[in-house]
Coordinates of C-alpha atoms in Angstrom, one line a residue:
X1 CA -23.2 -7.3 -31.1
X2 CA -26.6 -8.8 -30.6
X3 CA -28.4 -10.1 -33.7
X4 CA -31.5 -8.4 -34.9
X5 CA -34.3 -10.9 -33.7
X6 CA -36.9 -12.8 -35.9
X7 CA -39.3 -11.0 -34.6
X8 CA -38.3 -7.3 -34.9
X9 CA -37.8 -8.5 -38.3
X10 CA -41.0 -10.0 -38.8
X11 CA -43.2 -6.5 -37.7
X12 CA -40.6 -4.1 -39.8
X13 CA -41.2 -5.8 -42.8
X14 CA -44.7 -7.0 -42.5
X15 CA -44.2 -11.1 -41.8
X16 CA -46.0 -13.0 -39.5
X17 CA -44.5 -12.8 -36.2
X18 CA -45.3 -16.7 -36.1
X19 CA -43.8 -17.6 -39.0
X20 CA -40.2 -15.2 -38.4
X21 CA -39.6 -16.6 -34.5
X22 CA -39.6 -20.3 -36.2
X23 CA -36.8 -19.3 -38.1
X24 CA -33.4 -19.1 -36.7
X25 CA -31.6 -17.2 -39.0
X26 CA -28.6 -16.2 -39.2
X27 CA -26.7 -19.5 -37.1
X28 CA -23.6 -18.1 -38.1
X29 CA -21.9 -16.3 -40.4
X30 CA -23.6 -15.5 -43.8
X31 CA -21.5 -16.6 -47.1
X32 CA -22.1 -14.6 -49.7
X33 CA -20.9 -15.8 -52.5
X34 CA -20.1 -13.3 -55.7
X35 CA -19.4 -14.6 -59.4
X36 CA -16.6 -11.4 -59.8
X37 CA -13.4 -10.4 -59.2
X38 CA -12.7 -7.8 -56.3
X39 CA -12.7 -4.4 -57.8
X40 CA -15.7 -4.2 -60.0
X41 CA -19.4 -2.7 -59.4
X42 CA -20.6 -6.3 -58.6
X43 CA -18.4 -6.8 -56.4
X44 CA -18.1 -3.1 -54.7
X45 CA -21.9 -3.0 -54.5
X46 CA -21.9 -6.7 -52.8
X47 CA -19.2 -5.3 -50.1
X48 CA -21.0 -1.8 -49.2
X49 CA -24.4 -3.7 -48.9
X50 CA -22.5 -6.8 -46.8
X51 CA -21.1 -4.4 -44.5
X52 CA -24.0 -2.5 -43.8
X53 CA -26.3 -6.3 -43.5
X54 CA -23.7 -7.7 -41.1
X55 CA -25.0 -4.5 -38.7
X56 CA -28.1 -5.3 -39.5
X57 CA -28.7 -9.2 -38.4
X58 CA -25.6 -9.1 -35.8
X59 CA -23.3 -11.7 -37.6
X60 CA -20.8 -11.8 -39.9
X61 CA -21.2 -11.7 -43.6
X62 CA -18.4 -12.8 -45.7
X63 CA -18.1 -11.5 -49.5
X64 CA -16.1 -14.4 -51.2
X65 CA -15.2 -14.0 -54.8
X66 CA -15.5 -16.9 -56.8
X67 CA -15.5 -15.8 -60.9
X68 CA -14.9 -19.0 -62.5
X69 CA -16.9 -20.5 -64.9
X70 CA -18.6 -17.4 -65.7
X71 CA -20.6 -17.7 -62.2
X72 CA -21.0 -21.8 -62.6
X73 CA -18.6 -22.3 -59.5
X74 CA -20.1 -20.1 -57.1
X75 CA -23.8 -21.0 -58.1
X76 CA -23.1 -24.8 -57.8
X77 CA -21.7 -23.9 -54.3
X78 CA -24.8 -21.8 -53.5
X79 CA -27.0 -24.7 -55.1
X80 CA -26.1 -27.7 -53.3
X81 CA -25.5 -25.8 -50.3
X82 CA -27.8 -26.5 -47.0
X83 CA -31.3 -24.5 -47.7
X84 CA -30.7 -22.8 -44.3
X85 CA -29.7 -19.1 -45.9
X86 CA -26.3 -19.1 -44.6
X87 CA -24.6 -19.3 -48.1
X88 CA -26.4 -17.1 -50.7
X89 CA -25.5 -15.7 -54.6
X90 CA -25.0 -12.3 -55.3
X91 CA -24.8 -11.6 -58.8
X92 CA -26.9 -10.3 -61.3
X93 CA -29.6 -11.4 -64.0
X94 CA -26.2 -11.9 -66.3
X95 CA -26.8 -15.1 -65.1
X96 CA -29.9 -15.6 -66.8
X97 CA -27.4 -15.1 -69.9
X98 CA -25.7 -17.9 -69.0
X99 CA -27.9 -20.4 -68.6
X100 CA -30.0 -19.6 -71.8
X101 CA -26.6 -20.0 -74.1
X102 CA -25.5 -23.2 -72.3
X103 CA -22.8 -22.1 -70.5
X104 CA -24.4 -23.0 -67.0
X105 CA -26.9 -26.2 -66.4
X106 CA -29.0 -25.5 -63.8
X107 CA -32.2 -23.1 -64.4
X108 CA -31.4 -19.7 -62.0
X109 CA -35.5 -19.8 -61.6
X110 CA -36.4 -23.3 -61.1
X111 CA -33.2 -25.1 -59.1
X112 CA -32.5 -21.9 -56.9
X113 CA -35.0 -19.8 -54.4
X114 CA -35.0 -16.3 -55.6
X115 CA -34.9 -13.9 -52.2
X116 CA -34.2 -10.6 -53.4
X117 CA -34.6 -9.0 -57.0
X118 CA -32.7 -5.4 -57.2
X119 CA -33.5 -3.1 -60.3
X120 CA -30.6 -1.5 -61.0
X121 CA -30.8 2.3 -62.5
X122 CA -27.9 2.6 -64.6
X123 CA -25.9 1.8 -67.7
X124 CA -23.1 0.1 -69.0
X125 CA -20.7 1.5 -71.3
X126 CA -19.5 1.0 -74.6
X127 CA -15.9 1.9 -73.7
X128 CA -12.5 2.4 -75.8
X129 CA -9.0 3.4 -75.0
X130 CA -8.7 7.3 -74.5
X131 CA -6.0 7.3 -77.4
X132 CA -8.0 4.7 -79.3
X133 CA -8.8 7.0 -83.2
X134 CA -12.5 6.0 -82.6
X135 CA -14.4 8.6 -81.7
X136 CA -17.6 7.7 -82.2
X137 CA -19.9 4.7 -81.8
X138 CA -20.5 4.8 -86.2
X139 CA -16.8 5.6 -86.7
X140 CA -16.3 2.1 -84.9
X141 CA -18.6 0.0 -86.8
X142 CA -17.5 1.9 -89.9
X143 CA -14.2 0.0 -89.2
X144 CA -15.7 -3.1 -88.7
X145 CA -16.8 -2.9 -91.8
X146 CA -13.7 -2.0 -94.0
X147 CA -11.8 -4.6 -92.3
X148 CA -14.4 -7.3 -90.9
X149 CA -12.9 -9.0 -87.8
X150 CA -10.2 -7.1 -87.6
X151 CA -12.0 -5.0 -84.6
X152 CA -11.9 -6.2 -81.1
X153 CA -14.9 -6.3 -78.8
X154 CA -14.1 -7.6 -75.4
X155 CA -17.3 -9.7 -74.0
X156 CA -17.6 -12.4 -71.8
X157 CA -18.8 -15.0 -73.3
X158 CA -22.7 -16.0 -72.5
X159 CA -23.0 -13.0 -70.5
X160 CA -24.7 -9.9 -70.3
X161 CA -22.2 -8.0 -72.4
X162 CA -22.1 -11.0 -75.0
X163 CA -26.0 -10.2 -75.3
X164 CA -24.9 -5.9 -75.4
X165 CA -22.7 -7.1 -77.7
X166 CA -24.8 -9.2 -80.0
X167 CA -27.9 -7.0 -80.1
X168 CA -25.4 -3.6 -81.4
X169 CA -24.1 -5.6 -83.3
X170 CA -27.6 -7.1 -85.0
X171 CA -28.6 -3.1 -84.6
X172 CA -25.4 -2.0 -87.4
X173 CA -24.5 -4.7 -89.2
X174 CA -21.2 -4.1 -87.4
X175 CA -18.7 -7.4 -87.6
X176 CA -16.7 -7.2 -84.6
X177 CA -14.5 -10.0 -84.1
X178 CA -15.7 -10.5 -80.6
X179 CA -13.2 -11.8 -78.1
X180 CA -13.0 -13.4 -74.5
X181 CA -11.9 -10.9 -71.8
X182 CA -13.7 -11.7 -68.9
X183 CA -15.0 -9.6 -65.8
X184 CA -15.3 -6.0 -65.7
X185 CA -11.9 -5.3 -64.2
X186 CA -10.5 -7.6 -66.8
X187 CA -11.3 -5.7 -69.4
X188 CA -10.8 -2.5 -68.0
X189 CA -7.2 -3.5 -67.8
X190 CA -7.6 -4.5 -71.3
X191 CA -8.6 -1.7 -72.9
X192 CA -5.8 0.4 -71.7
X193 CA -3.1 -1.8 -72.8
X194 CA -3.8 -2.3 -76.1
X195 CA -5.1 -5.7 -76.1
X196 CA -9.0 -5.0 -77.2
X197 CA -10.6 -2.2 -79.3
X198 CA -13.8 -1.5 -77.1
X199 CA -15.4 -3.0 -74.7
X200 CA -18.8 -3.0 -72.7
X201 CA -18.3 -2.4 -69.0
X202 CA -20.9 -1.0 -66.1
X203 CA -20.8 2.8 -66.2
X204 CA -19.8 3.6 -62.9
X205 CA -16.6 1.4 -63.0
X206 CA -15.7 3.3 -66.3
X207 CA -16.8 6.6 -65.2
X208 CA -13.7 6.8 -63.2
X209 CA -10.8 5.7 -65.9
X210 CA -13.2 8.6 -68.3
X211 CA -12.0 10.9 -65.6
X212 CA -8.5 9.9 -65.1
X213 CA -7.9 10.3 -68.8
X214 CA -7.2 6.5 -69.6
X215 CA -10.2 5.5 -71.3
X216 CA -13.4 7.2 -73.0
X217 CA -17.1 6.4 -73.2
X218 CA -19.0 6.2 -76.6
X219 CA -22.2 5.1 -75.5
X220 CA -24.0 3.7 -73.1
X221 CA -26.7 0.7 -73.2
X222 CA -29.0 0.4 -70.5
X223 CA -32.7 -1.6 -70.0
X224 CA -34.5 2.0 -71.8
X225 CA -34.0 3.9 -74.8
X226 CA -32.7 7.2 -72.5
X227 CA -29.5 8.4 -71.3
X228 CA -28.3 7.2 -68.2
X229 CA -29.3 10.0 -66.0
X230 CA -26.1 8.9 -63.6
X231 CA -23.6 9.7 -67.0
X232 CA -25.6 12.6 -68.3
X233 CA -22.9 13.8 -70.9
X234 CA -23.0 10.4 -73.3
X235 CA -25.5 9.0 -76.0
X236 CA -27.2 5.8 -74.9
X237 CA -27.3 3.6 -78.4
X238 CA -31.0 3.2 -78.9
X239 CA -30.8 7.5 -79.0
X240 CA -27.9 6.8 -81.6
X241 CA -30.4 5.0 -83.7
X242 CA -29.5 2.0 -82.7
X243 CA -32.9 1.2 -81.6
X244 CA -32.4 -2.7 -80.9
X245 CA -29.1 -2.2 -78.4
X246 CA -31.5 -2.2 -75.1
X247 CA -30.6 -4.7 -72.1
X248 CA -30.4 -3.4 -68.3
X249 CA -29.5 -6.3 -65.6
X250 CA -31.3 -6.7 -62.1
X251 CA -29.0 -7.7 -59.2
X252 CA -30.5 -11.0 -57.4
X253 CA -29.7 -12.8 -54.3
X254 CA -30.0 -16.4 -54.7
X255 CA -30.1 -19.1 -52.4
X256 CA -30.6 -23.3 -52.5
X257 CA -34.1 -24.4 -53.7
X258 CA -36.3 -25.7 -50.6
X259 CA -35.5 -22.9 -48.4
X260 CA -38.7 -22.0 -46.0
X261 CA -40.8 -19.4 -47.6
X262 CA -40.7 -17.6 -43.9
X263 CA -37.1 -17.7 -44.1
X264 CA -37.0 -16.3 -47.5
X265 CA -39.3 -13.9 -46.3
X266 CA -37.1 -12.9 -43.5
X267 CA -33.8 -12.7 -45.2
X268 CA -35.7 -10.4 -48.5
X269 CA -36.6 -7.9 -45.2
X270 CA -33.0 -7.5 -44.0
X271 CA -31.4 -7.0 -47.7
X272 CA -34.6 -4.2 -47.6
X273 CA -33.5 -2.8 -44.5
X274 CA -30.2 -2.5 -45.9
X275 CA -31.0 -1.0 -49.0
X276 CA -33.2 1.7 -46.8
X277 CA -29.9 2.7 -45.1
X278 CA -29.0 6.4 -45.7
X279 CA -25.6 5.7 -45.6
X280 CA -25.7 2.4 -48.0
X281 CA -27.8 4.2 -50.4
X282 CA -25.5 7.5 -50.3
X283 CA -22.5 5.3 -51.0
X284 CA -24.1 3.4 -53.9
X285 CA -25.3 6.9 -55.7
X286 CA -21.6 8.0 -55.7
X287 CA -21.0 4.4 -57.2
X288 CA -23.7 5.8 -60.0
X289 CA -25.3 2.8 -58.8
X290 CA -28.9 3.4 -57.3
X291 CA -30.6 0.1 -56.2
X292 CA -34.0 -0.2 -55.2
X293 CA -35.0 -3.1 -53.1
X294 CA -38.7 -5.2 -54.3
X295 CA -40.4 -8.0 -51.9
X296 CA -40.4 -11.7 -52.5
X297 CA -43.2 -11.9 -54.8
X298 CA -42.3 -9.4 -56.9
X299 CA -38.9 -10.2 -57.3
X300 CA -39.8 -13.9 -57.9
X301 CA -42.4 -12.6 -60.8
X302 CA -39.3 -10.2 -62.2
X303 CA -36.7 -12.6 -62.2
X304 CA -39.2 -15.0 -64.1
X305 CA -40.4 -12.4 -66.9
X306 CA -36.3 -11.8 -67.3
X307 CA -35.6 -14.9 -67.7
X308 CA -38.3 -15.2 -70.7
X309 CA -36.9 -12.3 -72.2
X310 CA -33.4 -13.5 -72.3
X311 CA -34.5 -17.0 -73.7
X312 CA -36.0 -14.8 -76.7
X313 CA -33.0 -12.7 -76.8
X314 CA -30.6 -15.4 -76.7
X315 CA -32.8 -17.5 -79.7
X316 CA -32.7 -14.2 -81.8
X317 CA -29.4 -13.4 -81.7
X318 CA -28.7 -17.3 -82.1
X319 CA -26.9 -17.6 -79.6
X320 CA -28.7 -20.5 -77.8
X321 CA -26.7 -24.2 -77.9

């Protein structure tokens, strides 16, 4: 298949013709790197839009899953890596979490070259077993109360669902005795076999064991005070009256620091292009998953104000080193 040529690139997303033809990218098949195990929405999202992007630039684009360290392995692989955009992150602003509670060393905005920001409209869910005897979001913290760390959260630790977890649990008073399960499909598989009480996992992935019967959804927690218009039928915490339980993630597409600004340029168009396929976006809004695609500048200025946000998070909810 031929690849799509700088320049075709450079007029259908507004570069400088000039600038794209001095860039020869890709040389080869694209890495893309993704801190999760196979089967949850980071990972399905990062496959539908690979597939689609390898049609798009002619090459091969190769999703390898690399969860350890909470992301740290597969960023340091993406960091040091040559700043010619054949290896990039996937992952999302999780990662920002990371960093802010010392579990990662290297700043996601100042040692890496942001390329693509993706806002992300949906939710994750506060999730428990379908025979769990919570049914309810107070009848759970209720029980965190008569019997203080006796209740089991599931959370990665420094992550995004630590932070979910932190601010519901600033929000109530609730004293969960929060526990290490690790991705999304980890703890899925935990909460229906017993081994944690609830859990926060992205909504689509849940949406599917709510159906099956296995597990059911309390709440959801998203970056706004509304209901996730993707899970219509369940409370989002902040309508609960948990008014402080509001965090949403981005998706972001890394690559080394240094890399050519045309390049960067040129790379942010073809994750665009992608993300403006009928058939890409179709398949992410049966995922529940709609991502919208934002240019350089912008997603350099969002990943930036995120980053602040998390820092002040993470410093409330002391959970900064």
């Amino acid at each position: 298949m031929a690849a799509l040529g700088a320049t075709a690139l450079a007029f259908g997303f507004g570069l400088d013709p000039a600038t794209a033809e001095a860039q020869d990218w890709p040389s080869g098949a694209v890495q893309l790197l993704v801190p999760a195990k196979a089967g949850g929405g980071t990972d399905a999202g990062a496959r539908i839009i690979s597939a689609q992007l390898q049609e798009q630039i002619g090459e091969g684009v190769v999703v390898v899953n690399s969860p350890g360290g909470g992301g740290a392995v597969a960023a340091e692989q993406v960091r040091t890596a040559d700043p010619d955009g054949q290896t990039l992150l996937y992952y999302h602003t999780g990662f920002l979490s990371t960093y802010h509670t010392g579990g990662y060393d290297h700043s996601p905005v100042e040692e890496f070259t942001t390329i693509a920001t993706f806002p992300v409209g949906g939710s994750f869910a506060l999730a428990v077993d379908a025979d769990s005897p919570y049914q309810s979001v107070d009848e759970l913290i209720a029980a965190t109360k008569e019997t203080p760390d006796k209740v089991t959260l599931g959370v990665q630790f420094r992550s995004g669902s630590h932070f979910m977890a932190g601010l519901l649990s600033k929000a109530s008073d609730a004293q969960f005795r929060m526990v290490e399960a690790g991705s999304d499909a980890d703890k899925l598989v935990q909460l229906q076999g017993g081994q944690i009480d609830a859990a926060f996992v992205n909504t689509p992935g849940t949406l599917q064991y709510v159906e099956n019967g296995d597990l059911r959804i309390l709440a959801t927690i998203a970056g706004n005070a509304e209901r996730d218009p993707g899970a219509p039928d369940f409370p989002s915490l902040h309508e609960l009256g948990y008014e402080e339980a509001v965090y949403g993630l981005d998706f972001i597409v890394l690559g080394p620091v240094g890399m050519d600004a045309g390049l960067v340029e040129q790379i942010n168009g073809a994750f665009a292009a992608v993300l403006g396929n009928a058939d890409v976006t179709e398949k992410l809004a049966q995922m529940r998953m709609p991502i919208s695609p934002m240019g350089v500048a912008e997603s350099q200025a969002r990943i930036a104000s995120s980053s602040d946000a998390v820092k002040a998070t993470a410093e409330m909810l002391g959970l900064t080193n």
